[in-house]
Every structure is written in structure tokens, then in C-alpha cells.
mmCIF file of C-alpha atoms (C1' of nucleotides) in Angstrom:
data_model
loop_
_atom_site.group_PDB
_atom_site.id
_atom_site.type_symbol
_atom_site.label_atom_id
_atom_site.label_comp_id
_atom_site.label_asym_id
_atom_site.label_seq_id
_atom_site.Cartn_x
_atom_site.Cartn_y
_atom_site.Cartn_z
ATOM 1 C CA UNK A 30 -24.958 13.746 4.274
ATOM 2 C CA UNK A 31 -27.665 10.557 2.464
ATOM 3 C CA UNK A 32 -26.746 13.078 -0.306
ATOM 4 C CA UNK A 33 -23.380 12.929 -0.415
ATOM 5 C CA UNK A 34 -23.022 9.099 0.373
ATOM 6 C CA UNK A 35 -25.541 8.208 -2.100
ATOM 7 C CA UNK A 36 -22.905 9.857 -4.413
ATOM 8 C CA UNK A 37 -19.705 8.365 -3.118
ATOM 9 C CA UNK A 38 -22.153 5.233 -3.338
ATOM 10 C CA UNK A 39 -22.982 5.072 -7.451
ATOM 11 C CA UNK A 40 -18.892 6.240 -7.901
ATOM 12 C CA UNK A 41 -18.139 3.423 -5.727
ATOM 13 C CA UNK A 42 -20.395 0.852 -8.402
ATOM 14 C CA UNK A 43 -18.546 2.785 -11.838
ATOM 15 C CA UNK A 44 -15.081 2.378 -9.894
ATOM 16 C CA UNK A 45 -16.044 -1.410 -9.686
ATOM 17 C CA UNK A 46 -17.297 -1.279 -13.426
ATOM 18 C CA UNK A 47 -13.775 -0.328 -13.139
ATOM 19 C CA UNK A 48 -11.406 -2.720 -12.220
ATOM 20 C CA UNK A 49 -12.420 -5.745 -14.460
ATOM 21 C CA UNK A 50 -10.910 -3.006 -16.914
ATOM 22 C CA UNK A 51 -7.783 -3.482 -14.262
ATOM 23 C CA UNK A 52 -7.149 -6.607 -14.676
ATOM 24 C CA UNK A 53 -4.891 -6.245 -17.913
ATOM 25 C CA UNK A 54 -2.655 -5.179 -15.938
ATOM 26 C CA UNK A 55 -1.830 -8.423 -14.316
ATOM 27 C CA UNK A 56 -0.394 -7.921 -11.074
ATOM 28 C CA UNK A 57 -0.748 -10.388 -8.286
ATOM 29 C CA UNK A 58 -3.802 -8.181 -6.496
ATOM 30 C CA UNK A 59 -5.750 -6.977 -8.986
ATOM 31 C CA UNK A 60 -8.946 -8.154 -9.652
ATOM 32 C CA UNK A 61 -11.128 -7.025 -6.500
ATOM 33 C CA UNK A 62 -11.569 -9.327 -2.709
ATOM 34 C CA UNK A 63 -11.752 -12.540 -5.442
ATOM 35 C CA UNK A 64 -8.360 -12.100 -5.294
ATOM 36 C CA UNK A 65 -7.404 -11.725 -2.239
ATOM 37 C CA UNK A 66 -4.163 -14.290 -0.740
ATOM 38 C CA UNK A 67 -4.190 -13.726 2.500
ATOM 39 C CA UNK A 68 -7.168 -14.299 5.339
ATOM 40 C CA UNK A 69 -7.173 -15.124 8.700
ATOM 41 C CA UNK A 70 -8.573 -18.494 9.320
ATOM 42 C CA UNK A 71 -10.644 -18.949 12.295
ATOM 43 C CA UNK A 72 -8.064 -18.741 15.010
ATOM 44 C CA UNK A 73 -6.240 -15.546 13.380
ATOM 45 C CA UNK A 74 -3.732 -17.558 11.766
ATOM 46 C CA UNK A 75 -2.764 -16.361 8.139
ATOM 47 C CA UNK A 76 -3.645 -19.250 5.833
ATOM 48 C CA UNK A 77 -1.622 -17.937 3.392
ATOM 49 C CA UNK A 78 2.205 -15.565 3.703
ATOM 50 C CA UNK A 79 1.649 -12.463 2.045
ATOM 51 C CA UNK A 80 2.123 -13.517 -1.985
ATOM 52 C CA UNK A 81 0.689 -10.346 -3.222
ATOM 53 C CA UNK A 82 3.828 -8.784 -1.839
ATOM 54 C CA UNK A 83 6.401 -11.310 -1.805
ATOM 55 C CA UNK A 84 8.241 -8.125 -4.375
ATOM 56 C CA UNK A 85 6.376 -5.484 -3.005
ATOM 57 C CA UNK A 86 8.422 -1.730 -3.039
ATOM 58 C CA UNK A 87 9.096 0.577 -1.038
ATOM 59 C CA UNK A 88 7.402 3.153 -1.041
ATOM 60 C CA UNK A 89 9.443 6.655 0.188
ATOM 61 C CA UNK A 90 7.753 7.531 3.339
ATOM 62 C CA UNK A 91 8.314 10.522 3.916
ATOM 63 C CA UNK A 92 7.514 10.231 7.555
ATOM 64 C CA UNK A 93 7.721 14.088 8.530
ATOM 65 C CA UNK A 94 9.216 14.383 11.972
ATOM 66 C CA UNK A 95 7.798 14.979 14.411
ATOM 67 C CA UNK A 96 8.344 19.144 16.467
ATOM 68 C CA UNK A 97 8.633 17.266 19.387
ATOM 69 C CA UNK A 98 9.715 13.429 19.771
ATOM 70 C CA UNK A 99 9.419 13.389 23.520
ATOM 71 C CA UNK A 100 5.070 13.030 23.994
ATOM 72 C CA UNK A 101 4.944 11.305 20.266
ATOM 73 C CA UNK A 102 1.801 9.858 20.035
ATOM 74 C CA UNK A 103 -1.168 11.043 19.077
ATOM 75 C CA UNK A 104 -4.246 9.107 19.407
ATOM 76 C CA UNK A 105 -7.157 12.095 19.673
ATOM 77 C CA UNK A 106 -9.526 10.373 17.858
ATOM 78 C CA UNK A 107 -11.546 7.863 20.197
ATOM 79 C CA UNK A 108 -14.852 9.731 19.807
ATOM 80 C CA UNK A 109 -14.841 10.568 15.600
ATOM 81 C CA UNK A 110 -18.204 10.545 15.113
ATOM 82 C CA UNK A 111 -19.616 7.284 13.236
ATOM 83 C CA UNK A 112 -22.830 7.010 11.422
ATOM 84 C CA UNK A 113 -22.817 3.706 9.804
ATOM 85 C CA UNK A 114 -24.024 1.069 12.279
ATOM 86 C CA UNK A 115 -22.357 -1.528 11.868
ATOM 87 C CA UNK A 116 -19.240 1.041 11.857
ATOM 88 C CA UNK A 117 -19.802 2.016 15.557
ATOM 89 C CA UNK A 118 -19.732 -1.511 16.125
ATOM 90 C CA UNK A 119 -16.232 -1.664 14.973
ATOM 91 C CA UNK A 120 -15.163 1.250 16.921
ATOM 92 C CA UNK A 121 -16.802 -0.436 19.804
ATOM 93 C CA UNK A 122 -15.032 -3.229 19.729
ATOM 94 C CA UNK A 123 -11.855 -0.751 19.271
ATOM 95 C CA UNK A 124 -12.464 2.194 21.535
ATOM 96 C CA UNK A 125 -12.946 -1.855 24.218
ATOM 97 C CA UNK A 126 -9.746 -2.204 23.430
ATOM 98 C CA UNK A 127 -8.230 0.994 23.797
ATOM 99 C CA UNK A 128 -9.838 1.370 26.821
ATOM 100 C CA UNK A 129 -7.553 -2.202 28.338
ATOM 101 C CA UNK A 130 -4.617 0.177 28.224
ATOM 102 C CA UNK A 131 -3.073 3.046 29.596
ATOM 103 C CA UNK A 132 -3.884 6.532 29.029
ATOM 104 C CA UNK A 133 -1.711 7.308 25.522
ATOM 105 C CA UNK A 134 0.956 9.811 25.003
ATOM 106 C CA UNK A 135 -0.391 12.338 22.792
ATOM 107 C CA UNK A 136 1.934 14.498 20.266
ATOM 108 C CA UNK A 137 -0.906 17.011 21.173
ATOM 109 C CA UNK A 138 -1.861 18.614 23.823
ATOM 110 C CA UNK A 139 -5.437 17.072 26.000
ATOM 111 C CA UNK A 140 -7.429 19.580 25.303
ATOM 112 C CA UNK A 141 -7.358 18.797 21.715
ATOM 113 C CA UNK A 142 -7.912 15.578 21.257
ATOM 114 C CA UNK A 143 -11.904 18.171 20.628
ATOM 115 C CA UNK A 144 -13.548 14.649 22.777
ATOM 116 C CA UNK A 145 -17.466 14.921 21.876
ATOM 117 C CA UNK A 146 -16.730 17.911 18.725
ATOM 118 C CA UNK A 147 -16.345 15.565 15.918
ATOM 119 C CA UNK A 148 -13.171 17.210 14.651
ATOM 120 C CA UNK A 149 -10.682 14.979 13.056
ATOM 121 C CA UNK A 150 -7.260 15.924 14.117
ATOM 122 C CA UNK A 151 -4.346 15.033 11.531
ATOM 123 C CA UNK A 152 -2.064 12.089 14.002
ATOM 124 C CA UNK A 153 1.361 12.299 12.846
ATOM 125 C CA UNK A 154 3.553 9.310 13.362
ATOM 126 C CA UNK A 155 6.746 8.837 15.053
ATOM 127 C CA UNK A 156 9.754 7.608 12.949
ATOM 128 C CA UNK A 157 10.160 4.656 15.528
ATOM 129 C CA UNK A 158 6.054 3.873 15.484
ATOM 130 C CA UNK A 159 6.433 3.622 11.221
ATOM 131 C CA UNK A 160 9.610 2.387 11.498
ATOM 132 C CA UNK A 161 8.169 -0.756 13.670
ATOM 133 C CA UNK A 162 4.774 -0.156 11.773
ATOM 134 C CA UNK A 163 6.939 -0.647 8.328
ATOM 135 C CA UNK A 164 8.808 -3.622 9.034
ATOM 136 C CA UNK A 165 5.749 -5.638 10.658
ATOM 137 C CA UNK A 166 4.297 -4.893 7.193
ATOM 138 C CA UNK A 167 7.560 -6.510 5.739
ATOM 139 C CA UNK A 168 7.245 -9.409 7.695
ATOM 140 C CA UNK A 169 3.176 -10.344 6.603
ATOM 141 C CA UNK A 170 1.065 -7.170 5.073
ATOM 142 C CA UNK A 171 -2.146 -8.240 6.922
ATOM 143 C CA UNK A 172 -2.269 -8.358 10.478
ATOM 144 C CA UNK A 173 -4.156 -11.788 12.936
ATOM 145 C CA UNK A 174 -5.998 -9.980 15.270
ATOM 146 C CA UNK A 175 -3.349 -11.411 18.055
ATOM 147 C CA UNK A 176 -0.677 -9.616 15.807
ATOM 148 C CA UNK A 177 -2.792 -5.864 15.334
ATOM 149 C CA UNK A 178 -3.646 -5.604 18.998
ATOM 150 C CA UNK A 179 0.436 -6.445 20.163
ATOM 151 C CA UNK A 180 1.064 -4.375 17.670
ATOM 152 C CA UNK A 181 -0.465 -1.728 19.086
ATOM 153 C CA UNK A 182 0.700 -2.088 22.401
ATOM 154 C CA UNK A 183 4.391 -1.569 21.132
ATOM 155 C CA UNK A 184 3.356 1.180 19.919
ATOM 156 C CA UNK A 185 0.344 3.243 22.101
ATOM 157 C CA UNK A 186 -2.067 3.271 18.909
ATOM 158 C CA UNK A 187 -4.825 2.333 18.944
ATOM 159 C CA UNK A 188 -5.342 -0.860 17.466
ATOM 160 C CA UNK A 189 -8.179 0.702 14.904
ATOM 161 C CA UNK A 190 -4.642 3.279 14.226
ATOM 162 C CA UNK A 191 -2.781 -0.725 13.458
ATOM 163 C CA UNK A 192 -5.114 -1.331 11.422
ATOM 164 C CA UNK A 193 -5.582 2.353 9.190
ATOM 165 C CA UNK A 194 -1.821 1.980 8.832
ATOM 166 C CA UNK A 195 -1.620 -1.203 7.223
ATOM 167 C CA UNK A 196 -4.842 -0.371 4.528
ATOM 168 C CA UNK A 197 -3.437 2.283 3.686
ATOM 169 C CA UNK A 198 0.426 0.782 3.496
ATOM 170 C CA UNK A 199 -1.986 -1.608 0.759
ATOM 171 C CA UNK A 200 -2.730 0.762 -1.146
ATOM 172 C CA UNK A 201 0.428 2.900 -1.027
ATOM 173 C CA UNK A 202 2.048 -0.713 -2.172
ATOM 174 C CA UNK A 203 0.030 -1.424 -4.987
ATOM 175 C CA UNK A 204 -0.652 2.285 -6.760
ATOM 176 C CA UNK A 205 3.071 1.857 -6.358
ATOM 177 C CA UNK A 206 2.991 -1.622 -7.855
ATOM 178 C CA UNK A 207 0.495 0.463 -10.655
ATOM 179 C CA UNK A 208 2.741 2.592 -11.680
ATOM 180 C CA UNK A 209 5.137 0.470 -12.345
ATOM 181 C CA UNK A 210 3.342 -1.384 -14.254
ATOM 182 C CA UNK A 211 2.215 1.190 -16.392
ATOM 183 C CA UNK A 212 5.675 2.398 -17.302
ATOM 184 C CA UNK A 213 6.375 -1.406 -18.659
ATOM 185 C CA UNK A 214 3.080 -1.240 -20.313
ATOM 186 C CA UNK A 215 4.144 2.508 -21.597
ATOM 187 C CA UNK A 216 7.747 0.633 -22.993
ATOM 188 C CA UNK A 217 6.337 -1.900 -23.908
ATOM 189 C CA UNK A 218 3.729 -0.144 -26.803
ATOM 190 C CA UNK A 219 6.989 2.309 -27.449
ATOM 191 C CA UNK A 220 9.416 -0.370 -28.823
ATOM 192 C CA UNK A 221 6.472 -2.312 -30.760
ATOM 193 C CA UNK A 222 5.611 0.944 -32.077
ATOM 194 C CA UNK A 223 9.295 1.132 -32.505
ATOM 195 C CA UNK A 224 9.250 -2.020 -34.239
ATOM 196 C CA UNK A 225 6.501 -1.857 -36.063
ATOM 197 C CA UNK A 226 7.556 1.074 -37.666
ATOM 198 C CA UNK A 227 10.648 -0.366 -38.140
ATOM 199 C CA UNK A 228 8.970 -3.592 -39.954
ATOM 200 C CA UNK A 229 6.922 -1.294 -42.443
ATOM 201 C CA UNK A 230 9.875 0.537 -43.451
ATOM 202 C CA UNK A 231 11.558 -3.124 -43.949
ATOM 203 C CA UNK A 232 8.933 -3.999 -46.166
ATOM 204 C CA UNK A 233 9.154 -0.954 -48.478
ATOM 205 C CA UNK A 234 12.261 -1.092 -48.878
ATOM 206 C CA UNK A 235 11.238 -4.953 -50.268
ATOM 207 C CA UNK A 236 8.712 -3.422 -52.562
ATOM 208 C CA UNK A 237 11.275 -1.055 -54.036
ATOM 209 C CA UNK A 238 13.906 -3.659 -54.422
ATOM 210 C CA UNK A 239 11.242 -6.475 -56.060
ATOM 211 C CA UNK A 240 9.627 -3.544 -58.818
ATOM 212 C CA UNK A 241 12.315 -1.347 -58.758
ATOM 213 C CA UNK A 242 12.155 2.852 -57.688
ATOM 214 C CA UNK A 243 11.220 4.323 -60.856
ATOM 215 C CA UNK A 244 8.500 1.244 -61.651
ATOM 216 C CA UNK A 245 4.452 1.266 -60.651
ATOM 217 C CA UNK A 246 3.962 -1.979 -58.539
ATOM 218 C CA UNK A 247 0.675 -3.335 -59.407
ATOM 219 C CA UNK A 248 -2.251 -2.429 -58.022
ATOM 220 C CA UNK A 249 -1.910 -5.407 -55.832
ATOM 221 C CA UNK A 250 1.093 -4.285 -54.136
ATOM 222 C CA UNK A 251 -1.207 -0.911 -53.204
ATOM 223 C CA UNK A 252 -3.255 -3.385 -51.003
ATOM 224 C CA UNK A 253 -1.946 -2.981 -47.078
ATOM 225 C CA UNK A 254 1.769 -4.934 -45.850
ATOM 226 C CA UNK A 255 -0.655 -7.370 -43.913
ATOM 227 C CA UNK A 256 -1.910 -8.576 -46.924
ATOM 228 C CA UNK A 257 -0.290 -9.741 -49.289
ATOM 229 C CA UNK A 258 3.028 -10.689 -47.339
ATOM 230 C CA UNK A 259 3.300 -13.066 -43.834
ATOM 231 C CA UNK A 260 5.243 -14.645 -41.673
ATOM 232 C CA UNK A 261 6.736 -18.121 -41.069
ATOM 233 C CA UNK A 262 6.308 -19.646 -38.264
ATOM 234 C CA UNK A 263 8.301 -22.205 -39.000
ATOM 235 C CA UNK A 264 11.077 -20.492 -40.172
ATOM 236 C CA UNK A 265 9.856 -16.916 -39.706
ATOM 237 C CA UNK A 266 11.179 -15.433 -42.663
ATOM 238 C CA UNK A 267 8.434 -13.005 -44.885
ATOM 239 C CA UNK A 268 6.472 -15.417 -47.085
ATOM 240 C CA UNK A 269 3.737 -13.921 -49.581
ATOM 241 C CA UNK A 270 0.643 -15.398 -48.610
ATOM 242 C CA UNK A 271 -0.043 -16.450 -52.450
ATOM 243 C CA UNK A 272 1.553 -19.564 -52.267
ATOM 244 C CA UNK A 273 4.859 -18.690 -53.369
ATOM 245 C CA UNK A 274 6.832 -19.721 -50.501
ATOM 246 C CA UNK A 275 10.133 -18.563 -49.627
ATOM 247 C CA UNK A 276 11.794 -19.438 -53.439
ATOM 248 C CA UNK A 277 12.266 -17.298 -55.883
ATOM 249 C CA UNK A 278 10.582 -13.263 -55.183
ATOM 250 C CA UNK A 279 10.649 -13.500 -59.013
ATOM 251 C CA UNK A 280 8.546 -15.940 -59.816
ATOM 252 C CA UNK A 281 6.380 -15.351 -56.720
ATOM 253 C CA UNK A 282 5.848 -11.669 -58.564
ATOM 254 C CA UNK A 283 3.374 -13.238 -61.355
ATOM 255 C CA UNK A 284 0.581 -14.798 -59.148
ATOM 256 C CA UNK A 285 0.376 -11.457 -57.673
ATOM 257 C CA UNK A 286 0.044 -10.098 -61.297
ATOM 258 C CA UNK A 287 -2.792 -13.123 -61.769
ATOM 259 C CA UNK A 288 -4.591 -13.326 -57.971
ATOM 260 C CA UNK A 289 -6.818 -16.008 -59.245
ATOM 261 C CA UNK A 290 -8.957 -15.889 -56.337
ATOM 262 C CA UNK A 291 -8.371 -12.872 -54.152
ATOM 263 C CA UNK A 292 -9.356 -13.857 -50.712
ATOM 264 C CA UNK A 293 -5.803 -15.704 -50.879
ATOM 265 C CA UNK A 294 -4.990 -12.114 -50.452
ATOM 266 C CA UNK A 295 -6.128 -11.371 -47.232
ATOM 267 C CA UNK A 296 -5.071 -15.200 -45.806
ATOM 268 C CA UNK A 297 -2.918 -14.639 -43.227
ATOM 269 C CA UNK A 298 -0.923 -17.289 -43.842
ATOM 270 C CA UNK A 299 -1.764 -20.325 -45.811
ATOM 271 C CA UNK A 300 1.942 -21.334 -46.639
ATOM 272 C CA UNK A 301 2.113 -25.263 -45.100
ATOM 273 C CA UNK A 302 5.274 -24.579 -43.129
ATOM 274 C CA UNK A 303 6.606 -27.855 -44.140
ATOM 275 C CA UNK A 304 7.345 -25.686 -47.464
ATOM 276 C CA UNK A 305 9.878 -23.711 -45.959
ATOM 277 C "C1'" DG B 18 -25.115 -29.872 2.718
ATOM 278 C "C1'" DG B 19 -27.284 -25.254 2.762
ATOM 279 C "C1'" DT B 20 -28.072 -20.538 5.324
ATOM 280 C "C1'" DC B 21 -27.420 -16.251 7.641
ATOM 281 C "C1'" DA B 22 -24.323 -13.197 10.068
ATOM 282 C "C1'" DA B 23 -20.070 -11.968 12.121
ATOM 283 C "C1'" DA B 24 -15.756 -10.151 10.703
ATOM 284 C "C1'" DG B 25 -12.104 -9.207 7.792
ATOM 285 C "C1'" DC B 26 -10.652 -7.489 3.526
ATOM 286 C "C1'" DA B 27 -10.076 -5.191 -1.181
ATOM 287 C "C1'" DA B 28 -10.776 -0.924 -3.718
ATOM 288 C "C1'" DG B 29 -11.858 3.050 -5.235
ATOM 289 C "C1'" DG B 30 -11.881 6.983 -3.242
ATOM 290 C "C1'" DT B 31 -12.530 11.405 0.105
ATOM 291 C "C1'" DT B 32 -11.859 14.522 3.854
ATOM 292 C "C1'" DA B 33 -9.727 16.517 6.629
ATOM 293 C "C1'" DC B 34 -5.083 18.345 8.286
ATOM 294 C "C1'" DA B 35 0.255 18.418 8.835
ATOM 295 C "C1'" DT B 36 3.770 20.127 6.845
ATOM 296 C "C1'" DC B 37 7.431 21.901 3.310
ATOM 297 C "C1'" DA B 38 8.475 25.154 -0.624
ATOM 298 C "C1'" DG C 7 2.291 35.278 7.637
ATOM 299 C "C1'" DC C 8 0.344 32.748 2.937
ATOM 300 C "C1'" DT C 9 -0.554 29.321 0.049
ATOM 301 C "C1'" DG C 10 -0.640 25.306 -3.036
ATOM 302 C "C1'" DA C 11 1.108 21.429 -3.605
ATOM 303 C "C1'" DT C 12 1.878 16.585 -1.399
ATOM 304 C "C1'" DG C 13 1.756 13.087 2.172
ATOM 305 C "C1'" DT C 14 -1.113 10.606 4.637
ATOM 306 C "C1'" DA C 15 -3.740 9.321 8.546
ATOM 307 C "C1'" DA C 16 -8.711 8.334 8.943
ATOM 308 C "C1'" DC C 17 -13.074 7.286 7.220
ATOM 309 C "C1'" DC C 18 -16.528 5.605 3.799
ATOM 310 C "C1'" DT C 19 -19.479 2.231 1.192
ATOM 311 C "C1'" DT C 20 -19.447 -1.651 -1.856
ATOM 312 C "C1'" DG C 21 -19.039 -6.382 -3.070
ATOM 313 C "C1'" DC C 22 -16.322 -10.419 -2.091
ATOM 314 C "C1'" DT C 23 -14.492 -14.341 0.617
ATOM 315 C "C1'" DT C 24 -13.818 -17.012 5.216
ATOM 316 C "C1'" DT C 25 -16.269 -19.079 9.566
ATOM 317 C "C1'" DG C 26 -18.911 -20.553 13.404
ATOM 318 C "C1'" DA C 27 -23.256 -21.590 14.624
#
DNA sequence: GGTCAAAGCAAGGTTACATCA
DNA sequence: GCTGATGTAACCTTGCTTTGA
């Protein structure tokens, strides 16, 4: 167990580093806890109302219908083994809270609860529970303790279960958002590639027009296109970087042959926009 | 005002179980 | 009936922020 935890810990550290890279996606919730936008104040009220979920997507929660809805709610892990002390404290809090409620009904029978064995039983939320949780999530993606308690009571679940559901729900929402962002970036990349191809082709055609299909272009023209041509930011016309401007191409061809300063060829933009 | 502990949350997972093809 | 894929509830660790003492 300790070995496993160490393994996990080291992986977590790596993940934190990777997270820095993920910031490039630019979605609302990225960047670790520093971007937390919804925090609880001391009196349990939310300071901000879930800014990052203003436009959240609706992941399809394909909830498998339990075979028997009559005894819907399962709460079978109240005695799941908790190893770490802080976690134990937290669980104790929730357990205390849960003790205030009547015994929860369970989809599984009492003997299936495996009290004290450490066996984790899978709970399946009912449609009604899921719907209510979803509705609540739509209103606010985080819960303050009072809301959590109320919701848990309403759903006949433990507060811890409600809390976990919200955590998982937030994670799912974020995952969906990330997938959407990836799609957008992918499409953006494809568009840029197409545009690049188109411009390269256009450039080749311009070269042909300039020097004719049969003539060999001067050696300077064998440099990459970006080194010899650039776009004026003001008029967006393609110009040569040797000072030819937007004028006559035949006149502009001469400096290419002379090339007084090689550095000219690599200057990104040497013409004044005013010249356009 | 600085410090510390507690609580809560996000991130980035893993585990265990349920369900379905 | 078995099996692999998938979905998801529950859990973990770390790091961070907020808040109150």
C-alpha cells in the first residue's frame, strides 16, 4: 500500500507539471487550484456562481436503470476502509451527519453491505436521484455544506456521496470541455495547414509569372518564400523584402539580382507601411 | 500583519463494480 | 454464460486558496 501510494504520489507530481502545458487550451477551469472561481466563504455562501460553468456542456449521463427502482437508494459503504488520518476525519464528519438521518433504503440488501469487510459495493443512482443532482448542478456546480446536507437529505444519500457526485460531475464536464477544445484546435490547425498550402501554391504561381515557366529563377529565389516576400500589415499586399514595395514587379526584380545586403533577404518586413 | 490549522476544491488519476453488446 | 468495453461511484494524493483563531 505504501509503495502504491508513493507511486501514485510521484505520478501526481508529474501530472502537475503536465498541467502547465494544458493551459494552452485556454478553457475556463484550467491551471490547477489557482483558477478556482467558486469558493465558499466562512458562512458557507458561494462567493461567485460558477463562472466556469456558464456554458457547460451536457455530457450524456447514461444512467443504467436499476433493475428495481422501488428500493432505490444504495448507501453501502459507510464503513469503507479509510487509511489516511485526514481522510478519516473527513469521513467521520460525514458519517456523523449521516447518522442524523434514518437508515437509508438500499437497492442491495442489508447483508450486501459488507460492513467492516472493506469490500466496496457499487451504487447506482436512480433516475430521480440523478435528475435532481443534475438540476442542482445546473444551478451551481459546487455546493456549500448546507446545500450538500439538504440535497443529501432530499436524495436519501450521505453528504459524502453528494460531494463525490459533484466532484465527478465537475471532472466529467471539464473532460468534455477539453475534448471540445481539442476538436477546435484540431480544426484550427487543419485550416492553417490548408491556408499554408494555398499560399505556397500561390507563391509558386507568382514566381512562374515573374520569371516565366522556362527560365531558371535567380539563385536568390531559391530561398524560402518567407525570406523574400512578406505582407504589408497596413495594406496586406504581398511585397518583396528588398525594398521593391508594391510597385512594378519587373522593376522590383532588379534588386534581387544585386542583393546589396544579404540581411535584407531575411528581414521580415523592411518596407514602411506608408510606402503602400 | 504574520502564522498556522482546518476545510474545501481541482487535478489527474486508480479501483471496483454494473451494465451492455 | 462468459468476456471485453464502457460508464461511473468512490477513493487517493498533492497543491492550492480561504478563513478563522
